[in-house]
Amino acid sequence: MWIYFAAAAPVVWVIILLSSLYNCPGDKITMSNFFDRCRQQAVYNAIGMKANFDDLLKRRQNRFTPPGNLKGRVVVITGGTKGIGLEVIKELLKCDMNVVMGCRKVSAGEKAIAEIREAGVQTGTSKVFECDTSSFESTRKFAEKVLASCPKVNVLINNAGIMLVPYELTADGHESQWQVNYLSHFLLTKLLLPRLEESAANGINSRIVNLSSSAHLGGILNFDDLEMKKEFVSSTAYANSKLAQVMFTKSLQRSFDARGAPLQISSVHPGVVNTDLFKDTYITRMFPWMPTLLFKSPAQGATPVLYAALAAEMEGKGGSYISNCAEYPVSDEAKNIEKQNKLFEVSCKDIGVNVFTP
């Protein structure tokens, strides 16, 4: 792969250097941190470029045919009104599964389901509840509705996310990318965990899938300013939220293994995908041709997510990080057990719990 990367190096490095000078609205840039901020942005862009090349070179590997009939199994997914999540839901319904969607606007979720039905998918069932992952209250209410309406939950897919947005605090006082991408999913997983564990049967684990990103490779957690409230850089805040998902995956799987729980959790890099996440970002402003020409389609991005959620060969392989339907290594930061444990402890405090597992 690096041969191809080197061949395209002149164009690639021009793009990386130009985009490293872009400041997302809300980035806290001063003379003292300008060059460090450019370095962070350049690293983020280089990781994205490498991931994009990897997607192009491993298209044949990124294939998975979901099982034909999984009638009676229940999947809960956040987001899903468009992009990767919508394609995941479409395939889950084709498998005759019961899908529970949590999205900010119920009307948007119902419209998405209607479009899937109009496209000819008539199998499976669906429920749509409100779930705004920028709010702990909304996330808790969603979990309550899931538990009240679903006697079992076999798969949880933590899909909802935002990227490269300006600095903003949620009503709960957290940086928006940190809460939407990571912390509310940490809370939702905790609330649904007993039902997931109860639903495991016939030697088959219940599964949790965290949508992460190759961007985690550029993340570094500074526990003195975990959410970058002092020196905010949007791309680094995004990378850190995805790093947190990978670290959470590792630490929670370790907990499952220690007590022999019939549960497994994976994190997934869906690829560099042409979705609305890139809308109004510096990428589409500076290089509008790039997503359509080079990025994965939403359906291709959904493939590794479905692989982690449903593939028989993934049974018992919790704690894994999946890209293009294969296990990949994670960053040294993500493997740091001391930091994993500290993140877990801080996250429990942030959502107001002392004990996470049943």
XYZ file of C-alpha atoms in Angstrom:
358
model
C 0.000 0.000 0.000
C 2.816 2.401 0.844
C 4.115 2.093 -2.739
C 0.844 3.580 -4.004
C 0.913 6.178 -1.249
C 4.440 7.220 -2.229
C 3.483 7.439 -5.912
C 0.746 9.906 -5.070
C 2.871 11.684 -2.472
C 3.224 15.102 -4.188
C -0.546 15.617 -4.479
C -1.217 14.046 -1.108
C 1.231 16.236 0.777
C 0.013 19.409 -0.930
C -3.516 18.552 0.233
C -2.310 17.729 3.738
C -0.305 20.944 4.066
C -3.019 23.205 2.656
C -5.764 21.707 4.795
C -3.570 21.833 7.904
C -3.852 25.628 7.749
C -7.653 25.501 7.931
C -9.226 26.464 11.248
C -12.630 25.093 12.143
C -14.867 27.858 13.574
C -14.432 27.673 17.319
C -10.865 26.349 17.267
C -8.991 28.100 20.057
C -5.895 29.257 18.180
C -3.278 31.577 19.652
C 0.195 32.554 18.574
C 1.648 30.176 21.144
C -0.248 27.101 19.921
C -0.553 27.871 16.186
C 2.236 25.567 15.012
C 1.185 22.748 17.346
C -2.373 23.089 16.051
C -1.109 22.875 12.446
C 0.874 19.778 13.398
C -2.244 18.169 14.906
C -4.262 18.987 11.788
C -1.553 17.653 9.486
C -1.420 14.376 11.434
C -5.220 14.090 11.272
C -5.201 14.700 7.507
C -2.353 12.241 6.911
C -4.234 9.532 8.824
C -7.326 10.233 6.757
C -5.393 10.023 3.501
C -3.767 6.738 4.504
C -7.169 5.320 5.496
C -8.607 6.415 2.154
C -5.810 4.644 0.258
C -6.351 1.571 2.417
C -10.055 1.557 1.495
C -9.245 1.804 -2.202
C -6.692 -1.002 -2.070
C -8.836 -3.346 0.033
C -12.173 -3.027 -1.706
C -12.252 -6.756 -2.410
C -11.700 -7.504 1.277
C -14.561 -5.257 2.341
C -17.291 -7.786 1.584
C -19.849 -9.503 3.768
C -23.161 -11.167 2.997
C -25.460 -11.002 6.039
C -27.308 -14.182 7.056
C -30.594 -14.544 5.235
C -32.968 -15.048 8.142
C -32.481 -13.757 11.681
C -36.157 -13.449 12.511
C -36.839 -12.648 16.145
C -33.453 -11.086 16.887
C -33.539 -7.473 18.072
C -31.054 -4.741 17.120
C -30.944 -1.292 18.708
C -29.157 1.425 16.717
C -28.603 5.125 17.318
C -28.896 7.471 14.369
C -29.709 5.804 11.070
C -31.823 8.375 9.284
C -29.182 8.663 6.562
C -25.677 7.624 5.596
C -24.056 4.515 7.023
C -26.748 3.926 9.637
C -29.528 3.950 7.055
C -27.718 1.321 4.976
C -27.133 -0.797 8.095
C -30.840 -0.668 8.971
C -31.816 -1.622 5.428
C -29.665 -4.761 5.595
C -30.882 -5.649 9.093
C -34.477 -5.503 7.893
C -33.556 -7.690 4.922
C -32.419 -10.240 7.525
C -35.950 -10.120 8.996
C -34.672 -8.623 12.245
C -36.513 -6.336 14.633
C -34.837 -2.930 14.459
C -35.209 -0.228 17.097
C -33.939 3.131 15.870
C -33.065 6.015 18.183
C -32.791 9.366 16.377
C -33.154 13.052 17.139
C -36.350 13.458 15.112
C -38.841 10.602 15.099
C -40.371 11.956 11.886
C -36.987 11.648 10.131
C -36.636 8.062 11.328
C -40.125 7.145 10.166
C -39.412 8.736 6.786
C -36.206 6.691 6.473
C -38.069 3.452 7.236
C -40.781 4.380 4.725
C -38.132 4.890 2.041
C -36.653 1.471 2.789
C -40.120 -0.093 2.478
C -40.777 1.766 -0.767
C -37.499 0.373 -2.100
C -38.952 -3.124 -1.723
C -37.717 -4.326 1.679
C -40.795 -5.760 3.379
C -39.226 -8.111 5.922
C -38.367 -7.292 9.514
C -40.061 -4.902 11.901
C -39.115 -1.434 13.099
C -39.682 0.956 15.965
C -38.530 4.566 16.047
C -37.961 6.441 19.310
C -36.423 9.807 20.024
C -32.777 9.736 21.082
C -30.595 12.817 21.025
C -27.125 11.741 22.114
C -26.208 15.329 22.927
C -28.498 14.897 25.960
C -28.177 12.407 28.813
C -31.875 12.887 29.580
C -32.890 11.980 26.027
C -30.517 8.989 26.027
C -31.976 7.720 29.320
C -35.558 8.113 28.058
C -34.642 6.203 24.912
C -33.200 3.354 26.982
C -36.373 3.281 29.087
C -38.518 2.947 25.942
C -36.286 0.188 24.580
C -36.456 -1.769 27.824
C -40.226 -1.322 28.052
C -40.885 -2.449 24.480
C -38.201 -5.093 23.895
C -38.101 -8.226 26.084
C -34.713 -8.954 24.535
C -31.914 -7.040 22.819
C -29.342 -9.045 20.877
C -27.252 -6.301 19.284
C -26.548 -2.662 20.147
C -24.969 -0.485 17.451
C -23.678 2.862 18.732
C -23.784 4.643 15.408
C -24.840 8.288 15.892
C -22.062 10.820 15.527
C -20.885 14.267 14.490
C -17.548 15.435 13.092
C -15.476 18.600 12.751
C -18.092 20.859 14.319
C -17.409 24.194 16.037
C -16.813 24.293 19.771
C -20.053 23.902 21.692
C -21.050 22.610 25.094
C -24.092 20.397 25.499
C -26.773 21.058 28.103
C -24.892 18.537 30.268
C -21.734 20.661 30.065
C -19.657 18.447 27.770
C -17.922 19.223 24.491
C -20.413 18.194 21.821
C -18.301 15.652 19.886
C -17.194 14.011 23.127
C -20.767 13.519 24.342
C -22.510 12.732 21.040
C -19.869 10.307 19.778
C -18.735 8.714 23.007
C -20.150 9.630 26.400
C -23.870 9.181 25.673
C -23.110 5.836 24.024
C -21.165 4.881 27.150
C -24.348 5.699 29.108
C -26.660 3.859 26.692
C -24.470 0.756 26.785
C -24.567 0.768 30.581
C -28.387 1.098 30.618
C -28.988 -1.709 28.077
C -26.242 -4.045 29.284
C -28.407 -6.192 31.622
C -30.956 -6.773 28.818
C -28.200 -7.617 26.350
C -26.723 -10.141 28.774
C -30.113 -11.722 29.501
C -30.772 -12.066 25.760
C -27.715 -14.180 24.959
C -28.780 -17.749 24.218
C -27.656 -21.005 22.617
C -23.999 -20.186 23.099
C -24.256 -17.036 20.994
C -23.021 -13.792 22.518
C -25.008 -10.585 22.447
C -22.980 -7.941 20.645
C -22.170 -4.260 21.009
C -20.664 -2.355 18.093
C -19.053 1.072 18.524
C -18.578 3.104 15.369
C -15.095 4.496 15.757
C -12.649 5.754 13.138
C -9.067 5.510 11.958
C -8.904 9.061 13.310
C -8.361 7.478 16.727
C -4.761 6.879 15.634
C -4.134 10.607 16.042
C -5.867 10.936 19.397
C -4.112 11.489 22.717
C -6.091 11.833 25.942
C -4.942 14.588 28.268
C -6.837 14.050 31.505
C -6.060 17.608 32.597
C -8.194 18.840 29.680
C -9.977 15.710 28.485
C -12.577 17.514 26.370
C -10.188 20.191 25.070
C -12.123 23.018 26.674
C -8.935 25.049 27.179
C -7.308 24.578 23.766
C -9.979 23.263 21.422
C -9.094 21.912 17.987
C -12.113 20.311 16.330
C -10.248 17.601 14.411
C -8.329 16.531 17.526
C -11.514 16.583 19.624
C -13.101 14.275 17.046
C -10.069 11.973 17.058
C -10.162 11.824 20.855
C -13.859 10.926 20.920
C -13.139 8.023 18.566
C -10.091 7.011 20.605
C -12.327 6.919 23.678
C -14.673 4.497 21.895
C -11.782 2.144 21.112
C -10.456 2.330 24.687
C -13.946 1.760 26.079
C -14.268 -1.281 23.816
C -11.018 -2.750 25.140
C -11.738 -2.119 28.817
C -15.348 -3.327 28.734
C -14.402 -6.538 26.910
C -11.801 -7.190 29.576
C -14.602 -6.906 32.151
C -16.809 -9.318 30.178
C -13.997 -11.865 29.918
C -13.176 -11.638 33.628
C -16.662 -12.743 34.631
C -17.410 -14.993 31.659
C -20.305 -12.866 30.424
C -21.924 -13.944 27.121
C -21.209 -10.535 25.644
C -18.771 -9.079 23.164
C -18.005 -5.555 22.047
C -16.129 -4.386 18.959
C -15.141 -1.033 17.530
C -15.367 -0.420 13.790
C -13.739 1.965 11.359
C -16.357 2.051 8.560
C -13.913 3.700 6.210
C -13.685 7.185 4.771
C -17.290 7.426 3.620
C -19.140 9.982 1.518
C -21.814 11.045 4.015
C -23.248 14.271 5.414
C -20.585 14.184 8.136
C -18.339 15.912 5.593
C -20.953 18.522 4.688
C -19.705 22.065 5.322
C -16.305 20.798 6.530
C -13.004 22.134 5.197
C -12.675 18.923 3.157
C -15.707 19.620 0.960
C -14.996 23.353 0.879
C -11.383 22.981 -0.270
C -11.735 19.758 -2.304
C -15.429 19.360 -3.331
C -14.527 16.656 -5.848
C -12.876 14.387 -3.290
C -15.790 12.586 -1.519
C -17.588 11.517 -4.705
C -14.416 10.450 -6.474
C -12.424 8.769 -3.704
C -14.566 7.953 -0.678
C -16.587 4.831 0.056
C -20.327 4.855 -0.543
C -22.579 4.593 2.552
C -23.379 0.987 1.608
C -19.670 0.141 1.513
C -19.224 1.872 4.872
C -22.056 -0.182 6.343
C -20.400 -3.475 5.372
C -17.790 -3.701 8.196
C -20.431 -2.576 10.706
C -22.691 -5.441 9.671
C -19.691 -7.774 9.741
C -18.946 -6.891 13.370
C -22.623 -7.162 14.330
C -23.596 -10.370 12.520
C -20.671 -12.386 11.129
C -20.415 -15.918 12.524
C -16.618 -15.785 12.272
C -16.598 -12.845 14.695
C -18.196 -14.889 17.484
C -15.985 -14.792 20.558
C -13.699 -12.096 19.135
C -14.681 -9.271 21.433
C -12.387 -6.302 21.939
C -11.455 -6.264 18.258
C -11.078 -3.232 16.014
C -12.529 -3.873 12.545
C -11.764 -2.171 9.242
C -12.725 -3.470 5.809
C -14.060 -6.672 7.385
C -10.781 -7.608 9.035
C -9.177 -7.112 12.425
C -6.689 -4.250 12.573
C -4.243 -3.049 15.256
C -5.063 0.040 17.290
C -2.811 2.848 18.469
C -0.453 2.474 21.421
C -2.543 5.080 23.221
C -5.664 2.947 22.767
C -3.839 -0.104 24.210
C -2.704 1.747 27.334
C -4.521 -0.163 30.107
C -3.801 2.471 32.744
C -5.423 5.135 30.581
C -8.285 2.793 29.679
C -9.048 2.307 33.354
C -8.794 6.018 34.111
C -11.090 6.889 31.191
C -13.605 4.306 32.386
C -13.527 5.773 35.891
C -13.933 9.369 34.678
C -16.732 8.369 32.295
C -18.657 6.600 35.053
C -18.404 9.747 37.154
C -19.597 11.895 34.245
C -22.751 9.810 33.731
C -23.361 9.554 37.466
C -22.820 5.850 38.175
C -20.529 3.964 40.550
C -20.930 0.470 39.055
C -21.100 -0.091 35.297
C -21.567 -3.844 34.851
C -24.469 -5.827 36.421
